[in-house]
Coordinates of C-alpha atoms and ligand atoms in Angstrom, one line a residue:
M1 CA -17.4 -27.6 -40.0
E2 CA -18.2 -25.8 -43.3
N3 CA -16.0 -22.8 -42.7
G4 CA -13.3 -24.9 -41.2
F5 CA -13.7 -23.3 -37.8
R6 CA -13.8 -25.7 -34.9
P7 CA -15.2 -24.1 -31.7
T8 CA -13.0 -26.2 -29.5
F9 CA -9.7 -25.2 -27.9
D10 CA -7.1 -27.2 -29.7
D11 CA -3.6 -26.1 -29.1
S12 CA -2.6 -27.2 -32.6
I13 CA -4.8 -24.6 -34.4
L14 CA -5.0 -21.8 -31.8
D15 CA -2.5 -19.1 -31.3
G16 CA -0.5 -19.2 -28.1
Y17 CA -0.8 -21.5 -25.1
S18 CA -3.4 -22.1 -22.5
A19 CA -2.3 -21.1 -19.0
P20 CA -2.0 -24.7 -17.7
K21 CA 0.3 -25.5 -20.6
L22 CA 2.4 -22.3 -20.3
F23 CA 2.8 -22.6 -16.6
G24 CA 3.1 -26.4 -16.6
Q25 CA 6.6 -26.7 -18.1
G26 CA 8.7 -26.4 -15.0
V27 CA 9.9 -22.9 -15.9
S28 CA 9.7 -20.0 -13.4
Y29 CA 8.2 -17.1 -15.3
T30 CA 7.7 -13.5 -14.2
Y31 CA 5.4 -10.8 -15.5
D32 CA 7.8 -9.6 -18.2
D33 CA 8.3 -13.2 -19.5
V34 CA 4.6 -13.6 -20.2
I35 CA 2.4 -11.8 -22.7
F36 CA -1.4 -12.1 -23.1
L37 CA -2.9 -12.4 -26.5
P38 CA -5.7 -9.9 -27.0
G39 CA -9.4 -10.9 -26.8
H40 CA -12.5 -9.4 -28.4
I41 CA -13.6 -6.0 -27.2
H42 CA -17.4 -5.6 -26.8
F43 CA -17.4 -2.9 -24.0
G44 CA -15.8 0.3 -23.0
A45 CA -12.9 0.5 -20.6
H46 CA -15.0 2.5 -18.2
E47 CA -17.3 -0.5 -17.9
V48 CA -14.5 -2.7 -16.5
D49 CA -15.2 -3.6 -12.8
L50 CA -12.1 -4.2 -10.8
S51 CA -13.7 -4.6 -7.5
S52 CA -12.6 -7.8 -5.7
N53 CA -12.2 -9.4 -2.3
I54 CA -8.7 -9.2 -0.7
T55 CA -9.8 -11.5 2.1
R56 CA -12.9 -13.7 2.6
N57 CA -14.7 -10.7 4.0
I58 CA -13.1 -7.6 2.8
R59 CA -13.9 -6.2 -0.6
L60 CA -12.2 -3.3 -2.3
R61 CA -13.2 -1.1 -5.3
T62 CA -9.5 -0.7 -6.2
P63 CA -7.5 -3.9 -6.1
L64 CA -4.3 -2.2 -4.9
V65 CA -2.7 -2.3 -1.4
S66 CA 0.5 -0.8 0.0
S67 CA 3.2 -3.0 1.6
P68 CA 3.7 -3.1 5.3
M69 CA 7.2 -1.6 5.1
D70 CA 8.6 1.2 7.2
T71 CA 9.3 3.4 4.2
V72 CA 5.9 2.7 2.6
T73 CA 2.9 2.5 5.0
E74 CA 2.2 4.5 8.0
A75 CA -1.1 6.4 8.7
G76 CA -0.7 8.9 5.8
M77 CA -0.3 6.1 3.2
A78 CA -3.1 4.0 4.8
V79 CA -5.5 7.0 4.6
A80 CA -4.5 7.8 1.0
M81 CA -4.8 4.2 -0.2
A82 CA -8.2 3.8 1.4
S83 CA -9.3 7.1 0.0
C84 CA -8.5 5.8 -3.5
G85 CA -10.6 2.6 -2.8
G86 CA -7.6 0.5 -2.0
M87 CA -6.0 -0.2 1.4
G88 CA -2.7 0.2 3.3
F89 CA -1.1 -2.2 5.8
I90 CA 0.8 -0.4 8.6
H91 CA 4.2 -1.9 9.1
Y92 CA 5.4 -3.3 12.4
N93 CA 9.0 -2.3 12.5
N94 CA 8.1 -0.3 15.6
S95 CA 6.8 -0.7 19.1
L96 CA 3.3 -1.8 19.8
E97 CA 2.5 1.8 21.0
E98 CA 3.8 3.3 17.8
Q99 CA 2.0 0.9 15.5
L100 CA -1.2 1.4 17.5
H101 CA -0.9 5.1 17.2
Q102 CA -0.6 4.8 13.4
V103 CA -3.6 2.5 13.1
K104 CA -5.7 4.8 15.4
T105 CA -4.6 7.9 13.4
A106 CA -5.7 6.2 10.1
K107 CA -8.9 4.7 11.5
N108 CA -10.0 7.9 13.2
H109 CA -9.2 10.1 10.2
T110 CA -11.9 12.2 8.6
P111 CA -11.4 12.3 4.9
G112 CA -10.5 15.9 3.8
F113 CA -8.6 16.8 6.9
V114 CA -4.8 16.8 7.4
V115 CA -3.6 13.3 8.5
H116 CA -0.8 14.5 10.8
P117 CA -1.3 18.1 11.9
L118 CA 2.1 19.3 12.8
C119 CA 2.2 20.5 16.4
M120 CA 4.9 22.2 18.6
L121 CA 5.2 23.4 22.2
P122 CA 4.9 27.1 23.1
T123 CA 8.6 26.8 24.2
S124 CA 9.7 25.5 20.8
T125 CA 11.8 28.1 18.9
V126 CA 11.8 29.8 15.5
A127 CA 15.0 27.8 14.8
E128 CA 13.0 24.6 15.1
L129 CA 10.5 26.0 12.5
Y130 CA 13.4 26.6 10.1
D131 CA 14.4 22.9 10.6
I132 CA 10.9 21.7 9.9
K133 CA 10.6 23.9 6.8
E134 CA 13.9 22.4 5.5
R135 CA 12.9 18.8 6.2
K136 CA 9.2 18.8 5.5
G137 CA 8.5 21.9 3.5
F138 CA 5.9 23.1 6.1
T139 CA 5.8 26.7 7.3
S140 CA 2.8 26.5 9.7
V141 CA 2.3 24.6 12.9
C142 CA -0.3 24.3 15.6
V143 CA 0.9 25.2 19.1
T144 CA -0.5 23.0 21.9
D145 CA 0.4 22.6 25.5
T146 CA 1.7 19.0 24.9
G147 CA 3.3 19.8 21.5
K148 CA 1.0 17.1 20.1
V149 CA -2.5 16.6 18.6
G150 CA -4.8 16.1 21.6
G151 CA -3.2 18.9 23.6
K152 CA -4.9 22.2 24.4
L153 CA -4.8 24.5 21.4
L154 CA -2.8 27.7 22.3
G155 CA -2.2 29.2 19.0
M156 CA -1.1 28.8 15.4
V157 CA 2.1 29.9 13.7
T158 CA 2.2 30.7 10.0
T159 CA 5.0 32.2 7.8
R160 CA 3.7 35.7 8.4
D161 CA 4.2 35.3 12.2
W162 CA 7.9 34.4 12.0
D163 CA 9.5 35.3 8.6
F164 CA 10.9 38.6 9.9
V165 CA 12.0 37.3 13.3
A166 CA 15.7 37.7 13.5
D167 CA 16.4 36.0 16.8
L168 CA 16.1 32.3 16.2
H169 CA 15.8 31.6 19.9
T170 CA 12.5 33.4 20.1
P171 CA 9.9 31.0 21.6
L172 CA 6.7 30.3 19.6
S173 CA 4.6 31.7 22.5
E174 CA 5.9 35.2 21.5
V175 CA 5.1 35.0 17.8
M176 CA 2.0 32.7 17.6
T177 CA -1.4 34.0 16.6
T178 CA -3.9 33.4 19.4
D179 CA -7.0 35.0 17.9
L180 CA -8.1 31.9 16.0
E181 CA -11.2 30.8 14.3
T182 CA -11.8 27.2 15.3
A183 CA -14.6 24.6 14.6
Q184 CA -16.1 22.0 16.9
Y185 CA -15.2 18.4 16.1
D186 CA -18.7 16.9 16.8
T187 CA -20.5 19.2 14.4
I188 CA -17.9 19.8 11.6
T189 CA -17.7 18.0 8.3
A190 CA -15.1 18.3 5.6
E191 CA -17.6 20.2 3.4
K192 CA -18.5 22.7 6.2
A193 CA -14.8 23.2 7.0
M194 CA -14.1 24.1 3.3
Q195 CA -17.0 26.6 3.4
L196 CA -15.7 28.2 6.6
L197 CA -12.2 28.5 5.1
K198 CA -13.6 30.1 1.9
S199 CA -15.8 32.6 3.8
S200 CA -13.1 33.5 6.4
K201 CA -10.4 33.7 3.7
R202 CA -8.1 32.0 6.3
G203 CA -5.6 29.3 5.4
K204 CA -6.1 27.0 8.4
L205 CA -9.0 25.9 10.5
P206 CA -8.1 24.0 13.7
I207 CA -10.8 21.6 14.9
V208 CA -11.2 21.2 18.6
N209 CA -13.3 19.3 21.1
S210 CA -15.4 20.8 23.9
N211 CA -12.2 21.1 26.1
G212 CA -10.4 23.2 23.5
E213 CA -8.1 20.3 22.6
L214 CA -6.9 20.0 19.1
V215 CA -8.5 17.1 17.3
A216 CA -7.9 17.8 13.6
L217 CA -6.9 20.5 11.1
A218 CA -8.5 21.6 7.9
T219 CA -6.4 23.6 5.4
R220 CA -7.2 25.6 2.3
S221 CA -4.2 24.2 0.4
L222 CA -5.3 20.5 1.1
F223 CA -8.8 21.2 -0.2
K224 CA -7.3 22.8 -3.3
D225 CA -4.9 19.8 -3.8
H226 CA -7.7 17.3 -3.5
S227 CA -10.0 19.2 -5.9
N228 CA -7.1 19.0 -8.5
M229 CA -6.9 15.2 -8.1
P230 CA -8.5 12.9 -10.7
L231 CA -12.0 11.9 -9.8
G232 CA -12.1 8.4 -8.4
G233 CA -14.9 6.7 -6.5
P234 CA -15.9 6.0 -2.9
A235 CA -13.2 5.4 -0.3
S236 CA -12.8 1.9 1.3
V237 CA -14.9 2.0 4.4
G238 CA -15.5 -0.8 6.9
P239 CA -18.7 -1.8 8.7
D240 CA -17.7 0.8 11.4
G241 CA -18.1 3.6 8.9
R242 CA -14.3 4.4 9.2
L243 CA -11.6 3.9 6.6
L244 CA -10.4 0.3 6.1
V245 CA -6.9 -0.2 7.7
G246 CA -4.7 -3.2 7.9
A247 CA -1.6 -3.9 9.9
A248 CA 1.3 -6.4 9.8
V249 CA 2.3 -8.5 12.8
G250 CA 4.8 -11.3 13.4
T251 CA 4.5 -14.8 14.7
R252 CA 6.2 -14.5 18.1
E253 CA 4.6 -14.7 21.5
A254 CA 4.6 -10.9 21.9
D255 CA 2.7 -10.6 18.7
K256 CA -0.4 -12.0 20.3
E257 CA -0.6 -9.0 22.6
R258 CA 0.0 -6.8 19.6
V259 CA -2.9 -8.3 17.7
A260 CA -5.2 -7.9 20.7
A261 CA -4.3 -4.2 21.0
L262 CA -4.6 -3.5 17.3
R263 CA -8.0 -5.1 17.2
D264 CA -9.5 -4.1 20.6
I265 CA -8.1 -0.6 20.8
G266 CA -7.1 0.3 17.3
N267 CA -10.2 -1.4 15.6
V268 CA -7.9 -2.6 12.8
D269 CA -9.8 -4.4 10.0
V270 CA -7.4 -7.1 9.0
V271 CA -3.9 -8.3 10.0
V272 CA -1.2 -9.8 7.8
L273 CA 1.2 -12.3 9.2
D274 CA 4.4 -10.8 7.8
S275 CA 7.0 -13.3 6.8
S276 CA 9.1 -14.2 3.8
Q277 CA 8.2 -17.9 4.2
G278 CA 4.8 -18.3 5.7
D279 CA 4.7 -22.1 5.7
S280 CA 5.9 -22.5 9.2
T281 CA 4.6 -24.0 12.5
F282 CA 4.8 -20.4 13.9
Q283 CA 2.4 -19.1 11.4
V284 CA 0.0 -22.0 11.6
Q285 CA -0.2 -21.6 15.4
M286 CA -0.6 -17.8 15.1
V287 CA -3.5 -17.9 12.6
Q288 CA -5.2 -20.6 14.7
H289 CA -4.7 -18.4 17.8
I290 CA -6.1 -15.3 16.1
K291 CA -9.1 -17.1 14.7
R292 CA -9.8 -18.5 18.1
E293 CA -9.3 -15.3 20.2
H294 CA -10.6 -12.7 17.6
P295 CA -13.1 -14.6 15.4
G296 CA -14.2 -11.5 13.6
L297 CA -10.7 -10.5 12.5
D298 CA -9.6 -11.5 9.0
V299 CA -6.0 -12.8 8.8
I300 CA -3.8 -12.8 5.7
C301 CA -1.1 -15.4 5.8
G302 CA 2.1 -15.6 3.8
N303 CA 4.2 -15.2 2.0
V304 CA 3.8 -18.3 -0.1
V305 CA 4.7 -19.2 -3.7
T306 CA 3.5 -22.9 -3.9
T307 CA 0.2 -24.7 -3.7
W308 CA 1.5 -26.8 -0.8
Q309 CA 2.3 -23.8 1.3
A310 CA -1.0 -22.2 0.4
R311 CA -2.9 -25.4 1.3
R312 CA -1.4 -25.6 4.8
L313 CA -2.2 -22.0 5.6
I314 CA -5.7 -22.2 4.2
E315 CA -6.3 -25.3 6.3
A316 CA -5.0 -23.4 9.3
G317 CA -7.6 -20.7 8.8
A318 CA -6.1 -18.0 6.5
D319 CA -8.7 -15.6 5.1
G320 CA -6.3 -14.4 2.4
L321 CA -2.8 -15.2 1.2
R322 CA 0.1 -13.0 0.2
V323 CA 2.1 -14.4 -2.7
G324 CA 5.7 -13.6 -3.6
M325 CA 9.1 -14.6 -2.5
G326 CA 12.1 -12.7 -3.7
S327 CA 10.3 -10.8 -6.4
G328 CA 10.4 -7.4 -4.7
S329 CA 12.5 -4.6 -6.0
I330 CA 14.5 -4.5 -2.8
C331 CA 14.6 -8.3 -2.2
T332 CA 17.7 -10.4 -2.3
T333 CA 16.1 -13.5 -0.9
Q334 CA 16.5 -15.6 -4.0
E335 CA 20.2 -14.7 -4.2
V336 CA 20.8 -15.2 -0.5
C337 CA 18.7 -18.3 0.2
A338 CA 18.1 -19.8 -3.2
V339 CA 14.4 -20.1 -2.7
G340 CA 11.5 -18.3 -4.3
R341 CA 9.7 -18.4 -7.6
G342 CA 9.1 -16.3 -10.7
Q343 CA 6.2 -14.1 -9.7
A344 CA 3.9 -14.9 -12.6
T345 CA 4.3 -18.6 -12.1
A346 CA 3.8 -18.2 -8.3
V347 CA 0.6 -16.2 -8.7
Y348 CA -0.9 -18.6 -11.3
H349 CA -0.3 -21.8 -9.3
T350 CA -1.2 -20.5 -5.8
A351 CA -4.3 -18.7 -7.1
R352 CA -5.6 -21.8 -8.8
L353 CA -5.6 -23.6 -5.6
A354 CA -6.7 -20.7 -3.3
N355 CA -9.4 -19.4 -5.5
S356 CA -10.9 -22.9 -5.7
L357 CA -11.1 -22.9 -1.9
G358 CA -12.6 -19.4 -1.8
V359 CA -9.5 -17.7 -0.4
P360 CA -8.2 -14.6 -2.3
I361 CA -4.6 -14.0 -3.0
I362 CA -2.6 -10.8 -3.1
A363 CA 0.2 -10.7 -5.6
D364 CA 3.1 -9.1 -3.6
G365 CA 6.2 -7.5 -5.0
G366 CA 7.8 -7.0 -8.4
V367 CA 5.2 -4.7 -9.8
Q368 CA 6.8 -2.0 -12.0
N369 CA 4.0 -0.8 -14.2
S370 CA 0.3 -1.1 -14.9
G371 CA 0.9 -4.0 -17.2
H372 CA 2.2 -6.1 -14.3
I373 CA -0.9 -5.3 -12.4
V374 CA -3.1 -6.5 -15.3
K375 CA -1.0 -9.7 -15.5
A376 CA -1.2 -10.4 -11.8
L377 CA -5.0 -9.9 -11.7
A378 CA -5.6 -11.9 -14.9
L379 CA -3.5 -14.8 -13.6
G380 CA -5.6 -15.2 -10.5
A381 CA -4.7 -12.5 -8.0
S382 CA -7.5 -10.6 -6.4
A383 CA -5.3 -7.6 -5.5
V384 CA -1.7 -6.4 -5.9
M385 CA 0.6 -5.3 -3.2
C386 CA 3.2 -2.7 -4.0
G387 CA 6.2 -1.3 -2.1
S388 CA 8.4 0.5 -4.6
M389 CA 5.4 1.8 -6.7
F390 CA 4.2 3.8 -3.6
A391 CA 7.6 4.5 -2.0
G392 CA 8.8 8.0 -2.8
T393 CA 5.3 9.4 -2.9
T394 CA 4.1 12.4 -0.8
E395 CA 2.2 10.0 1.5
A396 CA 5.2 7.6 2.1
P397 CA 6.9 8.1 5.5
G398 CA 10.1 10.0 5.6
D399 CA 11.4 13.3 4.2
Y400 CA 12.6 14.2 0.7
I401 CA 16.3 14.7 0.2
T402 CA 18.3 15.6 -2.8
V403 CA 20.8 13.1 -4.2
N404 CA 22.7 14.1 -7.3
G405 CA 20.1 16.7 -8.2
A406 CA 17.2 14.3 -7.9
R407 CA 14.5 14.7 -5.2
V408 CA 14.2 11.3 -3.5
K409 CA 12.9 9.5 -0.5
K410 CA 14.4 6.5 1.3
Y411 CA 13.1 3.0 0.4
R412 CA 14.4 -0.1 2.0
G413 CA 13.7 -3.8 2.4
M414 CA 12.3 -4.9 5.7
G415 CA 15.1 -7.6 5.7
S416 CA 17.8 -5.0 4.9
L417 CA 20.5 -4.5 7.6
E418 CA 19.3 -0.9 8.1
A419 CA 15.7 -2.0 8.8
M420 CA 16.7 -4.9 10.9
T421 CA 18.9 -2.5 13.0
K422 CA 15.9 -0.2 13.5
G423 CA 13.4 -2.6 14.8
S424 CA 13.0 -6.0 13.3
E425 CA 16.2 -7.1 14.9
V426 CA 14.3 -9.3 17.4
R427 CA 13.2 -11.4 14.4
Y428 CA 16.7 -12.1 13.2
H429 CA 19.0 -11.6 16.2
S430 CA 17.0 -14.2 18.1
D431 CA 18.1 -16.7 20.6
T432 CA 18.8 -19.3 17.9
Q433 CA 20.4 -17.0 15.4
S434 CA 23.4 -14.8 16.3
L435 CA 24.6 -13.7 12.9
K436 CA 22.5 -11.2 10.9
I437 CA 22.1 -11.9 7.2
A438 CA 20.4 -9.3 5.1
Q439 CA 17.7 -10.3 2.7
G440 CA 17.1 -6.9 1.3
V441 CA 18.8 -3.6 0.4
S442 CA 18.2 0.0 1.3
G443 CA 18.4 3.0 -1.0
T444 CA 16.3 5.7 -2.5
V445 CA 13.5 6.2 -5.1
R446 CA 12.5 9.3 -6.9
D447 CA 9.7 11.6 -5.8
K448 CA 6.6 10.2 -7.5
G449 CA 4.0 12.9 -6.4
S450 CA 0.8 11.9 -4.6
V451 CA -0.7 8.4 -4.4
R452 CA -4.0 10.1 -4.8
R453 CA -3.1 11.2 -8.3
N454 CA -1.2 8.0 -9.3
V455 CA -3.7 5.4 -8.2
P456 CA -6.6 6.6 -10.4
Y457 CA -4.3 6.7 -13.5
L458 CA -2.9 3.3 -12.7
I459 CA -6.4 1.9 -12.4
Q460 CA -7.5 3.5 -15.7
A461 CA -4.5 1.9 -17.4
V462 CA -5.4 -1.5 -15.8
K463 CA -9.0 -1.1 -17.1
Q464 CA -7.7 -0.5 -20.6
G465 CA -5.6 -3.7 -20.3
F466 CA -8.7 -5.6 -19.3
Q467 CA -10.6 -4.2 -22.2
D468 CA -7.8 -5.5 -24.6
L469 CA -8.1 -8.9 -22.9
G470 CA -11.8 -8.8 -23.5
A471 CA -12.6 -9.2 -19.8
T472 CA -15.1 -7.0 -18.1
S473 CA -14.1 -8.0 -14.6
I474 CA -11.4 -9.9 -12.7
H475 CA -13.7 -12.9 -12.4
E476 CA -14.3 -12.8 -16.2
A477 CA -10.5 -12.8 -16.7
W478 CA -10.2 -15.9 -14.5
R479 CA -13.0 -17.6 -16.3
R480 CA -11.2 -17.0 -19.6
L481 CA -8.0 -18.3 -18.1
D482 CA -9.5 -21.4 -16.8
S483 CA -11.5 -22.2 -19.9
G484 CA -8.4 -21.9 -22.1
E485 CA -10.0 -19.0 -24.0
Q486 CA -7.2 -16.7 -22.8
R487 CA -4.1 -17.4 -24.8
L488 CA -0.6 -16.6 -23.5
E489 CA 2.9 -16.9 -24.7
C490 CA 6.3 -16.6 -23.2
R491 CA 8.4 -13.7 -24.7
T492 CA 12.0 -14.1 -25.8
G493 CA 14.5 -11.5 -24.6
A494 CA 14.3 -9.8 -28.0
A495 CA 10.5 -9.8 -27.9
Q496 CA 10.7 -8.1 -24.5
A497 CA 13.0 -5.5 -25.8
E498 CA 10.7 -4.9 -28.8
G499 CA 7.8 -4.5 -26.3
G500 CA 9.6 -1.6 -24.7
V501 CA 10.7 1.7 -26.2
H502 CA 13.5 1.2 -28.7
D503 CA 15.4 3.1 -31.4
M504 CA 14.8 6.5 -29.9
H505 CA 17.6 9.0 -29.6
T506 CA 15.8 10.8 -26.8
F507 CA 12.3 10.4 -25.4
D508 CA 10.1 11.5 -22.6
K509 CA 8.4 8.5 -20.9
R510 CA 5.4 9.9 -19.1
S511 CA 2.6 7.5 -18.4
W512 CA 0.0 10.2 -17.6
Ligands
NAI601 N1 8.3 -11.4 0.2 C1 9.6 -11.6 0.3 O1 10.2 -12.2 -0.7 C2 10.4 -11.3 1.4 C3 9.9 -10.5 2.4 N2 10.7 -10.1 3.5 C4 10.2 -9.2 4.4 O2 11.2 -9.0 5.5 C5 10.6 -9.0 6.7 C6 11.1 -10.1 7.6 O3 10.8 -11.4 7.0 P1 11.3 -12.7 7.7 O4 12.7 -12.7 7.9 O5 10.7 -13.9 6.9 O6 10.5 -12.6 9.1 P2 10.0 -13.6 10.1 O7 9.5 -12.9 11.3 O8 9.0 -14.6 9.5 O9 11.3 -14.5 10.4 C7 12.4 -14.1 11.1 C8 13.0 -15.2 11.9 O10 12.3 -15.5 13.1 C9 11.9 -16.8 13.2 N3 10.6 -16.9 13.9 C10 9.4 -16.4 13.5 N4 8.4 -16.7 14.4 C11 9.1 -17.4 15.4 C12 8.7 -18.0 16.7 N5 7.4 -17.9 17.1 N6 9.6 -18.6 17.4 C13 10.9 -18.7 17.0 N7 11.3 -18.2 15.9 C14 10.4 -17.5 15.1 C15 11.8 -17.3 11.7 O11 11.9 -18.6 11.5 C16 13.0 -16.5 11.1 O12 14.2 -17.2 11.4 C17 9.1 -9.1 6.5 O13 8.6 -7.8 6.5 C18 9.0 -9.7 5.1 O14 7.8 -9.3 4.4 C19 12.0 -10.6 3.6 C20 12.5 -11.5 2.7 C21 11.7 -11.9 1.5
XMP602 O1 13.5 -10.3 0.0 C1 13.0 -9.3 0.5 N1 13.8 -8.7 1.4 C2 13.3 -7.6 2.1 O2 14.1 -7.0 2.8 C3 12.0 -7.2 1.9 N2 11.2 -6.2 2.4 C4 10.0 -6.3 1.8 N3 10.0 -7.3 0.9 C5 8.9 -7.7 0.0 O3 9.0 -6.9 -1.1 C6 7.6 -6.4 -1.4 C7 7.7 -5.1 -2.1 O4 8.2 -5.3 -3.4 P1 8.2 -4.1 -4.5 O5 9.1 -3.0 -4.0 O6 8.8 -4.8 -5.7 O7 6.8 -3.7 -4.7 C8 7.1 -6.3 0.0 O8 5.7 -6.2 0.0 C9 7.6 -7.6 0.7 O9 6.9 -8.7 0.4 C10 11.2 -7.9 0.9 N4 11.7 -8.9 0.3
K603 K1 14.4 -9.2 -6.3

């Protein structure tokens, strides 16, 4: 060549390593160990398309999903994630009835309305309102004859009804407002509800069915909140026109009944077989059972970190795989059991096999920032599953508490003693296993605000990462990786320190 440039990929003259070379050295790397060398930018970050399939049949605009953990995903989170174009997986550290209720609440949700309207009985007291205000920050409740959504609407209680009531034993029936403006469920839309709230100058609009039973609630403050959120795109919606919702299940006999109920009654869109080590006879038999009994239902298997595990589950019928063992922020599996894999290496190897067989993988656990999401996707993942990233948000289950002056919510591993004691005990304290060993910890994470605000910013940051890589889409990033065009290096500890903030006396690290 005249100019000395050889258009071949020769490791001796090019910067960095190709992915097969970097990941073929017998070293377990995780996201922070690896750095991508930049590519050529020929497009704007806004042109990056991150849409991808998380199973053979389910495609998301936003490749982010929330973990099936009892401090991360119940109906509120599933609705918020789907509203942002991602998806949530309802945990199963609960009874079938409770999980089904969460799935139904999310599936039946009308975007724009309150996910869980707070209801009380007419016999509940003002003292109980003080308790709710303290724990949840709410000052208004709907009063129904059952104390639940679905009961006959009797009245509403807002601050102005009870803030001067001195006797805390006063029942709500004595203070509630009964002269209510309501809307009919079959004719109302979120837009119409907002107009009604504007014109009536009221704060709340209960939505009832023809029997006068409470179905939903629209509030002025929620519409105001949503209009302040960054603009995203369309929500994740299934063929039924409802939000996409996933759920976790186990691999025991009783889980067959759970799957049937979640699918037939809850209309769940996808199930994930939730295990730290998915390469088991239990999981193979379960996925085969589900594919046989519920052929239209996609099944995500896992967790896996090797190609052999992935192969077995794909052959058994998996429509998607969840990848990661011990990488989670609350995980102690690698310490306790000595098995697992660095997450970048696990994603790269499993994705190479699974993608070649048309089965998407979800990189699960260990994500601390948008850069980790870029790395996971560019190394072969079709989506990223996060626990800690979404724990502590407004939509995560549980109440905020103050610890050492910080506003926090609980976050715990599903294999922590605390979570096992609550519900997953049957999985551990089984007939064959009498001593409980924790594979996770429980603790708290800071208040992170709303998922609806964080996800659009996270996605914008990921798009900027893809722009720097020179990849306009996830598939383009994979093509670059496979062809050797994408160069990578392993970072030393000093290089990692250099890549973070250093030499500052004080600084304020706000990402957006
Ligand atoms: N991704 C990760 O690194 C990890 C995740 N976790 C999370 O913790 C939770 C529990 O995970 P695991 O302990 O792996 O749950 P698991 O339900 O897969 O296993 C619990 C125990 O039950 C046994 N078991 C499962 N199906 C059975 C059947 N049909 N008959 C007899 N025994 C059966 C398993 O062999 C194991 O001993 C999950 O939510 C998981 O996601 C826990 C550890 C690591
Ligand atoms: O070793 C573990 N012990 C546990 O108790 C546990 N609970 C959850 N998980 C896994 O961690 C993922 C969430 O990880 P992040 O908080 O890092 O997003 C989740 O999505 C799970 O894969 C556990 N792993
Ligand atoms: K860990």
